PDB file of C-alpha atoms in Angstrom:
ATOM      1  CA  MET R   1      62.356  81.319 -15.552  1.00 39.00           C
ATOM      2  CA  ALA R   2      64.675  83.428 -13.372  1.00 41.00           C
ATOM      3  CA  GLU R   3      66.289  84.795 -16.550  1.00 43.00           C
ATOM      4  CA  LYS R   4      62.936  86.040 -17.827  1.00 41.00           C
ATOM      5  CA  ASP R   5      62.124  87.750 -14.523  1.00 43.00           C
ATOM      6  CA  ALA R   6      65.503  89.491 -14.496  1.00 42.00           C
ATOM      7  CA  LEU R   7      64.848  91.139 -17.861  1.00 46.00           C
ATOM      8  CA  SER R   8      62.995  94.422 -17.955  1.00 49.00           C
ATOM      9  CA  ALA R   9      59.890  94.337 -20.129  1.00 54.00           C
ATOM     10  CA  HIS R  10      59.626  96.750 -23.038  1.00 61.00           C
ATOM     11  CA  VAL R  11      55.897  97.163 -23.537  1.00 58.00           C
ATOM     12  CA  VAL R  12      54.915  98.479 -26.938  1.00 56.00           C
ATOM     13  CA  ASP R  13      51.258  98.995 -25.945  1.00 57.00           C
ATOM     14  CA  ALA R  14      49.499  96.020 -24.357  1.00 64.00           C
ATOM     15  CA  PRO R  15      46.678  96.662 -21.876  1.00 69.00           C
ATOM     16  CA  VAL R  16      46.034  93.881 -19.365  1.00 71.00           C
ATOM     17  CA  GLY R  17      43.806  91.142 -20.754  1.00 75.00           C
ATOM     18  CA  THR R  18      44.587  91.759 -24.438  1.00 81.00           C
ATOM     19  CA  PRO R  19      46.282  89.083 -26.542  1.00 88.00           C
ATOM     20  CA  ALA R  20      50.008  89.720 -26.886  1.00 89.00           C
ATOM     21  CA  LEU R  21      53.332  88.153 -27.725  1.00 90.00           C
ATOM     22  CA  ASP R  22      55.854  88.070 -24.880  1.00 90.00           C
ATOM     23  CA  ILE R  23      59.183  87.923 -26.735  1.00 91.00           C
ATOM     24  CA  VAL R  24      62.457  87.258 -24.872  1.00 91.00           C
ATOM     25  CA  ILE R  25      65.655  87.952 -26.846  1.00 90.00           C
ATOM     26  CA  SER R  26      68.856  86.629 -25.250  1.00 84.00           C
ATOM     27  CA  ALA R  27      72.536  86.507 -26.168  1.00 79.00           C
ATOM     28  CA  PRO R  28      74.913  83.750 -25.095  1.00 72.00           C
ATOM     29  CA  SER R  29      76.313  84.479 -21.637  1.00 67.00           C
ATOM     30  CA  TYR R  30      79.913  84.229 -22.870  1.00 65.00           C
ATOM     31  CA  GLY R  31      79.841  86.563 -25.881  1.00 64.00           C
ATOM     32  CA  HIS R  32      82.263  89.479 -26.099  1.00 67.00           C
ATOM     33  CA  PRO R  33      80.460  92.649 -24.948  1.00 73.00           C
ATOM     34  CA  LEU R  34      81.807  94.793 -27.797  1.00 72.00           C
ATOM     35  CA  VAL R  35      80.589  92.305 -30.392  1.00 72.00           C
ATOM     36  CA  LEU R  36      77.163  92.083 -28.758  1.00 75.00           C
ATOM     37  CA  MET R  37      76.936  95.886 -28.588  1.00 78.00           C
ATOM     38  CA  SER R  38      77.371  96.043 -32.372  1.00 79.00           C
ATOM     39  CA  MET R  39      74.340  93.774 -32.866  1.00 83.00           C
ATOM     40  CA  THR R  40      70.725  94.930 -32.754  1.00 87.00           C
ATOM     41  CA  PRO R  41      68.074  92.204 -32.721  1.00 91.00           C
ATOM     42  CA  GLU R  42      64.920  93.019 -34.669  1.00 92.00           C
ATOM     43  CA  VAL R  43      61.546  91.337 -34.169  1.00 93.00           C
ATOM     44  CA  VAL R  44      59.188  91.169 -37.146  1.00 93.00           C
ATOM     45  CA  VAL R  45      55.594  90.130 -36.420  1.00 94.00           C
ATOM     46  CA  ASP R  46      53.405  89.398 -39.442  1.00 93.00           C
ATOM     47  CA  GLY R  47      55.782  91.310 -41.733  1.00 92.00           C
ATOM     48  CA  VAL R  48      56.049  94.468 -39.592  1.00 91.00           C
ATOM     49  CA  VAL R  49      59.057  95.366 -37.425  1.00 91.00           C
ATOM     50  CA  ALA R  50      57.589  95.308 -33.906  1.00 90.00           C
ATOM     51  CA  ALA R  51      60.654  95.661 -31.654  1.00 88.00           C
ATOM     52  CA  ARG R  52      64.406  96.343 -31.729  1.00 89.00           C
ATOM     53  CA  GLY R  53      66.938  95.489 -29.043  1.00 88.00           C
ATOM     54  CA  TRP R  54      67.899  92.905 -26.433  1.00 87.00           C
ATOM     55  CA  GLY R  55      65.584  91.990 -23.570  1.00 87.00           C
ATOM     56  CA  ARG R  56      61.909  91.234 -23.164  1.00 90.00           C
ATOM     57  CA  TRP R  57      59.260  92.735 -25.439  1.00 91.00           C
ATOM     58  CA  ILE R  58      55.493  92.598 -25.063  1.00 90.00           C
ATOM     59  CA  VAL R  59      53.831  93.176 -28.439  1.00 90.00           C
ATOM     60  CA  PRO R  60      50.027  93.376 -28.673  1.00 89.00           C
ATOM     61  CA  VAL R  61      48.482  91.237 -31.431  1.00 90.00           C
ATOM     62  CA  GLY R  62      45.065  89.860 -32.233  1.00 89.00           C
ATOM     63  CA  PRO R  63      44.160  86.295 -31.287  1.00 92.00           C
ATOM     64  CA  GLY R  64      45.120  83.640 -33.813  1.00 92.00           C
ATOM     65  CA  ALA R  65      48.201  82.525 -35.722  1.00 94.00           C
ATOM     66  CA  HIS R  66      51.116  84.939 -36.127  1.00 95.00           C
ATOM     67  CA  SER R  67      54.480  84.723 -37.848  1.00 94.00           C
ATOM     68  CA  VAL R  68      57.423  85.846 -35.687  1.00 95.00           C
ATOM     69  CA  VAL R  69      60.801  86.414 -37.331  1.00 94.00           C
ATOM     70  CA  VAL R  70      63.835  87.500 -35.308  1.00 94.00           C
ATOM     71  CA  TYR R  71      67.219  88.399 -36.756  1.00 92.00           C
ATOM     72  CA  VAL R  72      70.251  90.439 -35.757  1.00 89.00           C
ATOM     73  CA  ASN R  73      71.120  93.602 -37.658  1.00 85.00           C
ATOM     74  CA  ARG R  74      74.884  94.093 -37.542  1.00 81.00           C
ATOM     75  CA  PHE R  75      75.995  97.162 -39.481  1.00 82.00           C
ATOM     76  CA  GLY R  76      73.187  96.667 -42.002  1.00 79.00           C
ATOM     77  CA  GLU R  77      73.848  92.941 -42.486  1.00 79.00           C
ATOM     78  CA  PHE R  78      71.002  90.692 -41.321  1.00 85.00           C
ATOM     79  CA  GLN R  79      72.382  87.643 -39.480  1.00 83.00           C
ATOM     80  CA  TYR R  80      71.043  84.691 -37.463  1.00 86.00           C
ATOM     81  CA  PRO R  81      67.443  84.662 -38.737  1.00 89.00           C
ATOM     82  CA  ALA R  82      64.893  82.448 -37.011  1.00 90.00           C
ATOM     83  CA  GLN R  83      61.175  82.084 -37.687  1.00 93.00           C
ATOM     84  CA  LEU R  84      58.287  80.638 -35.689  1.00 93.00           C
ATOM     85  CA  GLU R  85      54.538  80.388 -36.208  1.00 95.00           C
ATOM     86  CA  VAL R  86      52.769  81.128 -32.908  1.00 94.00           C
ATOM     87  CA  GLU R  87      49.131  80.649 -31.925  1.00 93.00           C
ATOM     88  CA  VAL R  88      47.975  83.426 -29.565  1.00 92.00           C
ATOM     89  CA  PRO R  89      44.823  82.636 -27.553  1.00 90.00           C
ATOM     90  CA  ALA R  90      42.232  85.321 -26.856  1.00 87.00           C
ATOM     91  CA  ALA R  91      42.990  87.454 -23.764  1.00 81.00           C
ATOM     92  CA  ALA R  92      46.314  85.698 -23.139  1.00 87.00           C
ATOM     93  CA  ARG R  93      50.013  85.985 -23.947  1.00 89.00           C
ATOM     94  CA  ALA R  94      52.138  83.594 -25.965  1.00 90.00           C
ATOM     95  CA  THR R  95      55.818  83.568 -25.033  1.00 92.00           C
ATOM     96  CA  VAL R  96      58.547  83.297 -27.673  1.00 93.00           C
ATOM     97  CA  TYR R  97      62.224  82.776 -26.779  1.00 94.00           C
ATOM     98  CA  TYR R  98      65.108  83.654 -29.148  1.00 92.00           C
ATOM     99  CA  ARG R  99      68.749  82.978 -28.373  1.00 88.00           C
ATOM    100  CA  LEU R 100      71.817  83.913 -30.373  1.00 85.00           C
ATOM    101  CA  PRO R 101      74.209  81.030 -31.155  1.00 81.00           C
ATOM    102  CA  ALA R 102      77.502  80.603 -29.311  1.00 71.00           C
ATOM    103  CA  LEU R 103      79.495  80.264 -32.547  1.00 69.00           C
ATOM    104  CA  ARG R 104      79.228  82.327 -35.715  1.00 71.00           C
ATOM    105  CA  HIS R 105      78.445  79.431 -38.062  1.00 72.00           C
ATOM    106  CA  CYS R 106      75.609  77.982 -35.950  1.00 75.00           C
ATOM    107  CA  SER R 107      71.919  78.824 -36.222  1.00 77.00           C
ATOM    108  CA  ALA R 108      69.942  80.913 -33.775  1.00 82.00           C
ATOM    109  CA  ALA R 109      67.345  79.121 -31.645  1.00 82.00           C
ATOM    110  CA  ILE R 110      63.683  80.137 -31.380  1.00 90.00           C
ATOM    111  CA  GLY R 111      60.748  78.447 -29.669  1.00 88.00           C
ATOM    112  CA  THR R 112      58.015  78.644 -27.064  1.00 88.00           C
ATOM    113  CA  THR R 113      60.281  77.294 -24.315  1.00 83.00           C
ATOM    114  CA  PRO R 114      63.605  78.791 -23.119  1.00 86.00           C
ATOM    115  CA  GLN R 115      66.273  78.067 -25.734  1.00 82.00           C
ATOM    116  CA  ARG R 116      69.923  77.019 -25.449  1.00 73.00           C
ATOM    117  CA  SER R 117      72.691  78.554 -27.532  1.00 69.00           C
ATOM    118  CA  ALA R 118      73.579  76.400 -30.533  1.00 62.00           C
ATOM    119  CA  GLY R 119      77.254  75.492 -30.643  1.00 58.00           C
ATOM    120  CA  ALA R 120      77.832  75.710 -26.884  1.00 59.00           C
ATOM    121  CA  GLY R 121      79.329  72.197 -26.797  1.00 62.00           C
ATOM    122  CA  ALA R 122      81.711  72.993 -29.649  1.00 60.00           C
ATOM    123  CA  MET R 123      82.701  76.227 -27.888  1.00 60.00           C
ATOM    124  CA  ALA R 124      83.523  74.290 -24.708  1.00 63.00           C
ATOM    125  CA  ILE R 125      85.671  71.842 -26.692  1.00 65.00           C
ATOM    126  CA  LEU R 126      87.536  74.701 -28.372  1.00 66.00           C
ATOM    127  CA  LEU R 127      88.191  76.345 -25.014  1.00 68.00           C
ATOM    128  CA  LEU R 128      89.342  73.099 -23.335  1.00 75.00           C
ATOM    129  CA  LEU R 129      91.495  71.827 -26.204  1.00 77.00           C
ATOM    130  CA  PRO R 130      94.624  73.854 -25.267  1.00 82.00           C
ATOM    131  CA  VAL R 131      94.370  72.670 -21.648  1.00 83.00           C
ATOM    132  CA  VAL R 132      94.088  69.021 -22.716  1.00 81.00           C
ATOM    133  CA  MET R 133      97.050  69.414 -25.087  1.00 83.00           C
ATOM    134  CA  ALA R 134      99.180  71.021 -22.352  1.00 84.00           C
ATOM    135  CA  VAL R 135      98.398  68.207 -19.879  1.00 84.00           C
ATOM    136  CA  ALA R 136      99.141  65.572 -22.536  1.00 83.00           C
ATOM    137  CA  GLY R 137     102.442  67.276 -23.356  1.00 85.00           C
ATOM    138  CA  LEU R 138     103.401  67.412 -19.697  1.00 86.00           C
ATOM    139  CA  ALA R 139     102.536  63.725 -19.276  1.00 85.00           C
ATOM    140  CA  LEU R 140     104.686  62.880 -22.287  1.00 85.00           C
ATOM    141  CA  VAL R 141     107.652  64.798 -20.826  1.00 85.00           C
ATOM    142  CA  VAL R 142     107.250  62.975 -17.485  1.00 85.00           C
ATOM    143  CA  LEU R 143     107.120  59.597 -19.248  1.00 86.00           C
ATOM    144  CA  LEU R 144     110.251  60.435 -21.256  1.00 85.00           C
ATOM    145  CA  LEU R 145     112.093  61.481 -18.072  1.00 85.00           C
ATOM    146  CA  ILE R 146     111.076  58.226 -16.378  1.00 86.00           C
ATOM    147  CA  ALA R 147     112.185  56.199 -19.419  1.00 84.00           C
ATOM    148  CA  VAL R 148     115.587  57.933 -19.502  1.00 83.00           C
ATOM    149  CA  ALA R 149     116.193  57.530 -15.765  1.00 73.00           C
TER     150      ALA R 149
END
């Protein structure tokens, strides 16, 4: 919840007490800034582009079921699409969370609860693999030195 409070809200036009979608668009915390700067998330609500950009968006809608599609536009190529059907109650907000994946070949995550980046475990393994190999190599050298001595 602290992440949501830290994001500034981009309000399209939602007076207090009207039904709205509260959409939070997040990137993985360990993405390269230059890569993330080249990506523009786009939010499509019921077939109409409602918001563009990272952060928190409040989009007014009528009560009832709505289709929310979020994807990233990177130099005209639409990547990481995710879709969710959301029920918006009268005079209330429904929150939708979208998170970009940690690895290129993973899917984006979308839901009504805060999402985790897909592929984060694989990314951790890839980052730790050289360290594990270096320690194993060092252990092998020590064992060989002990065996020779």
